[in-house]
Tab-separated table of C-alpha atoms in Angstrom:
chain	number	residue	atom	x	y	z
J	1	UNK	CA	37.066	66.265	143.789
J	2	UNK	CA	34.499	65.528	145.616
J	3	UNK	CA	31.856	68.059	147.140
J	4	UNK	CA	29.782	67.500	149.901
J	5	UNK	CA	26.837	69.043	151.677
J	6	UNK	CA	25.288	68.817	155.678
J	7	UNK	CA	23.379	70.068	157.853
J	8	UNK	CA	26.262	71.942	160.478
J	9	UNK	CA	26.375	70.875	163.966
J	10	UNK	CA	27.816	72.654	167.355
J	11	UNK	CA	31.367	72.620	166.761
J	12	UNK	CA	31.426	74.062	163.320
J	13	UNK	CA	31.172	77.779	164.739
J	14	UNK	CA	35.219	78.169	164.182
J	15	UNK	CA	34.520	77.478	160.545
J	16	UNK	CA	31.496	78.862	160.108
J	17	UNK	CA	32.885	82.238	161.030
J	18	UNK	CA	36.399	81.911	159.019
J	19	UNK	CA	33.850	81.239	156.056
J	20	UNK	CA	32.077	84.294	157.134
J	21	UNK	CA	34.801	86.265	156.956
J	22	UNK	CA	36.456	85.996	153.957
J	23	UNK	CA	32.895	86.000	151.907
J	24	UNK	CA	30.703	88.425	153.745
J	25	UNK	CA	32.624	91.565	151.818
J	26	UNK	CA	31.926	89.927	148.025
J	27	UNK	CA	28.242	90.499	149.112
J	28	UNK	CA	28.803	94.108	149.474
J	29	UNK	CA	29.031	96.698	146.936
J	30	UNK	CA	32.017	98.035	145.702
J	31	UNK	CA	33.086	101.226	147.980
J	32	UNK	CA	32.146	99.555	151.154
J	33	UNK	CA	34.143	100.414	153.727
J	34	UNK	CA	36.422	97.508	154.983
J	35	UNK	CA	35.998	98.456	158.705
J	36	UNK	CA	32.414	98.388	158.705
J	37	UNK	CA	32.661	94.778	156.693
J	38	UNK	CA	34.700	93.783	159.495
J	39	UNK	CA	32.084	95.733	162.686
J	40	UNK	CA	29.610	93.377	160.745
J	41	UNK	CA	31.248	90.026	160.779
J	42	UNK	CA	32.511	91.040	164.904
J	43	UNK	CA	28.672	92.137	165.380
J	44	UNK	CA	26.940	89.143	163.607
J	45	UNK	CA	28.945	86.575	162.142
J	46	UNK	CA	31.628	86.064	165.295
J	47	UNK	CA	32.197	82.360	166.287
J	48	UNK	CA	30.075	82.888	169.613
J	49	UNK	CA	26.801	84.290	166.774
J	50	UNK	CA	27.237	80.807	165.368
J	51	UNK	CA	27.314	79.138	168.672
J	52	UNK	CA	23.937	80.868	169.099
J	53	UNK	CA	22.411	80.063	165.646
J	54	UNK	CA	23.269	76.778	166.101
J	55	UNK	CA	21.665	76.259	169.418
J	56	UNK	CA	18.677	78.231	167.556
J	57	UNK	CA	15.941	75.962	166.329
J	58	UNK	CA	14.190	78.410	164.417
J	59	UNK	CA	17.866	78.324	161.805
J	60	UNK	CA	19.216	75.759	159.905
J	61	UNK	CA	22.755	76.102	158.851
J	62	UNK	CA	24.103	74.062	156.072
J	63	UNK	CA	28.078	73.578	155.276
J	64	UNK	CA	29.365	72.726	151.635
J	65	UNK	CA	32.650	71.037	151.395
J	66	UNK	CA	35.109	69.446	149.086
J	67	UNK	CA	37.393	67.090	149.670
J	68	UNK	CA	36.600	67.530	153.293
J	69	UNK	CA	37.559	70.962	153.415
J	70	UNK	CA	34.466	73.820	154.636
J	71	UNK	CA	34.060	76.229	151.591
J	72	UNK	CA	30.679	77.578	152.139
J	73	UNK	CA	27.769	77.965	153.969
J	74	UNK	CA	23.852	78.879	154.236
J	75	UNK	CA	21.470	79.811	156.719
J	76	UNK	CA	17.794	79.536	157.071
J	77	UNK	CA	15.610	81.352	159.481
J	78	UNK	CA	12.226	80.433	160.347
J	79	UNK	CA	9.982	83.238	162.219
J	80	UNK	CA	8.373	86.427	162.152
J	81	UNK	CA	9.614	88.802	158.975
J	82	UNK	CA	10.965	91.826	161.097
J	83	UNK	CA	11.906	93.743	158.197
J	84	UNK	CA	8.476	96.058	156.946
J	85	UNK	CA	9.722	96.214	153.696
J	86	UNK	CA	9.981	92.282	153.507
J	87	UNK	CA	6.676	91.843	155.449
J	88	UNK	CA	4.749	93.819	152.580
J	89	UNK	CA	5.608	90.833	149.719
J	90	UNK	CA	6.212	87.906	152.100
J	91	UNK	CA	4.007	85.588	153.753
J	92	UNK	CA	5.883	84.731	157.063
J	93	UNK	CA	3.389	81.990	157.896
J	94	UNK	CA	4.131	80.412	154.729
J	95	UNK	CA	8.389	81.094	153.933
J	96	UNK	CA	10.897	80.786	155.350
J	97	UNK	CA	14.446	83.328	154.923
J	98	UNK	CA	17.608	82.103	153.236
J	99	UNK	CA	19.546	84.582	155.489
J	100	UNK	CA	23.144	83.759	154.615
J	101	UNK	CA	25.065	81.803	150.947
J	102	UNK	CA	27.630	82.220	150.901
J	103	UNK	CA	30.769	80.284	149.178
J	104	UNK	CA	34.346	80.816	149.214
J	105	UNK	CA	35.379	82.693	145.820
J	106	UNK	CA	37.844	80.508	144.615
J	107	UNK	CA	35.300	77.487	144.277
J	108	UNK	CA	32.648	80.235	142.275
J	109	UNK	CA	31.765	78.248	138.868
J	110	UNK	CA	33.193	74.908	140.258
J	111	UNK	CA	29.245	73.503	141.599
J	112	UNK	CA	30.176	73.557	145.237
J	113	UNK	CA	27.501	76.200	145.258
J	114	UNK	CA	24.822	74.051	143.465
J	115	UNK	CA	25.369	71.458	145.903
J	116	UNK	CA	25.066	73.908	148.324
J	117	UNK	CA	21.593	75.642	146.870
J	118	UNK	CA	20.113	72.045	146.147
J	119	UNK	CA	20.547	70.760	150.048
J	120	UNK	CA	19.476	74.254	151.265
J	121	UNK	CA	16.195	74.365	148.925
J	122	UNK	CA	15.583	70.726	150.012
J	123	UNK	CA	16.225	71.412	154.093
J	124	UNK	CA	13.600	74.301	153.552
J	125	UNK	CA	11.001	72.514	151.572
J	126	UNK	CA	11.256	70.136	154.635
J	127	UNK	CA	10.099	72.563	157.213
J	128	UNK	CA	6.987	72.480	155.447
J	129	UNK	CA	7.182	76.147	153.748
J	130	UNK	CA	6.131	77.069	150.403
J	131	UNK	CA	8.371	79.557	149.823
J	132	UNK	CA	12.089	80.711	150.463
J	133	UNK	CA	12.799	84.717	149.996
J	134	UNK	CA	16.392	86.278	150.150
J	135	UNK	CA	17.536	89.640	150.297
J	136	UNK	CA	20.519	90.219	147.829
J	137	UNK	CA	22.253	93.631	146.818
J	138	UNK	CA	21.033	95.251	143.762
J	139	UNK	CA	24.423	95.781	142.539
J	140	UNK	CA	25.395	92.247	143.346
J	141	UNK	CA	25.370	90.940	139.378
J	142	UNK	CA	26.949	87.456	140.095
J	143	UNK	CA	24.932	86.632	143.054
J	144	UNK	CA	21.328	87.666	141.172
J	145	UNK	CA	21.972	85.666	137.915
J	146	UNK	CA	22.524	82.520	140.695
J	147	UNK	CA	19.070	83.360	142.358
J	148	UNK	CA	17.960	83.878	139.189
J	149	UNK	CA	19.008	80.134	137.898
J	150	UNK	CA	17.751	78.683	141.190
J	151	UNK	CA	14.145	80.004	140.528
J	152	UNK	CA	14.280	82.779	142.659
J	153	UNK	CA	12.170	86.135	141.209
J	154	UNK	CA	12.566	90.073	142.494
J	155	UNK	CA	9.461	90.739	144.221
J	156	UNK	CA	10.285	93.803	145.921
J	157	UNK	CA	12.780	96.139	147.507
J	158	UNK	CA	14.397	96.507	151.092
J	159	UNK	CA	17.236	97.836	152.441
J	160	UNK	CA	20.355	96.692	154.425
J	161	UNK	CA	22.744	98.456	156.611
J	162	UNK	CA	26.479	97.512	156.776
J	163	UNK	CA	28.304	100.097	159.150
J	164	UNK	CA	26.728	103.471	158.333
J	165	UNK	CA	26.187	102.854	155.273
J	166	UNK	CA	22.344	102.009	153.556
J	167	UNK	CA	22.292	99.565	150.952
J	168	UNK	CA	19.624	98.892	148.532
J	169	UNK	CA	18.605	95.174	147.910
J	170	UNK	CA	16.351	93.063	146.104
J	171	UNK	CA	13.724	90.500	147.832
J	172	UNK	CA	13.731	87.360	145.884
J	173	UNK	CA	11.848	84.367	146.309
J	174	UNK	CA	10.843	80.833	144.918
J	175	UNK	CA	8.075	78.334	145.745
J	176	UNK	CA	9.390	75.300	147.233
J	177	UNK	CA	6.708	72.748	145.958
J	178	UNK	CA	8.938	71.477	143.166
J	179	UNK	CA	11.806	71.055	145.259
J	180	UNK	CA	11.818	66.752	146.589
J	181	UNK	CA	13.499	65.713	149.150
């Protein structure tokens, strides 16, 4: 097996979105609805979103593979912190947003998403920030002890809306100046 991590590239947006859809629900909490899970991934996460991230030089979109075959994803985004909530604990001037990990969930525990973490934490260090911050859901167990191993602390709240519904997430972040690369 071998696992495999790059930067993606315009003509990934097909599998960038199938990825999209099959993970973007195990980020929500139980009881979300499935048909505002899917409004989400038709609203943000369609292939012609990815077209535009990718042609969007303020992201960086990473795609983890093994054996040749797509099984997850990240996204960073550069930029102004539109989110108050965020704003209040983040320096925008200085981080930069790890807006989307995501990894398909039969390849959890098999370090596809280690890979995928170490070439994201490296791409951002490169952009010269000195910190990355994620939101993640508070109810989201797996997902925080991840963060958690990849040096990522709760340093406030925010919240996140999928369909009608509010959810309540943590803001995490790291430095980058240990990260090499």
């Amino acid at each position: 097996m071998t696992i495999t991590t790059r930067f993606a590239t315009q003509g990934d947006e097909q599998s960038l979105h199938d990825l999209a859809a099959r993970t973007f629900g195990l980020a929500c909490p139980p009881g979300t609805a499935q048909a505002d899970i899917d409004a989400f991934v038709a609203a943000h996460l369609s292939v012609e979103s990815f077209g535009r991230y990718l042609a969007d030089p303020g992201r960086i979109l990473l795609l983890v593979s093994v054996d040749d075959h797509p099984v997850g994803y990240s996204m960073l985004v550069g930029g102004p912190i539109g989110d108050p909530d965020v704003a209040r604990v983040v320096d925008a001037a200085t981080s930069i947003e790890l807006s989307k990990f995501y990894l398909a969930p039969e390849r959890h525990g098999g370090g596809a998403a280690a890979e995928l973490m170490t070439g994201t934490l490296h791409a951002a260090a490169k952009t010269g920030a000195a910190t990355c911050w994620l939101g993640v859901n508070q109810r989201n167990e797996r997902a925080a002890r991840f963060y958690a191993k990849h040096g990522f602390e709760v340093v406030g709240v925010k919240r996140f809306r999928v369909g009608s519904e509010w959810h309540d997430d943590h803001i995490r972040q790291r430095g980058l100046s240990s990260v090499h690369g």
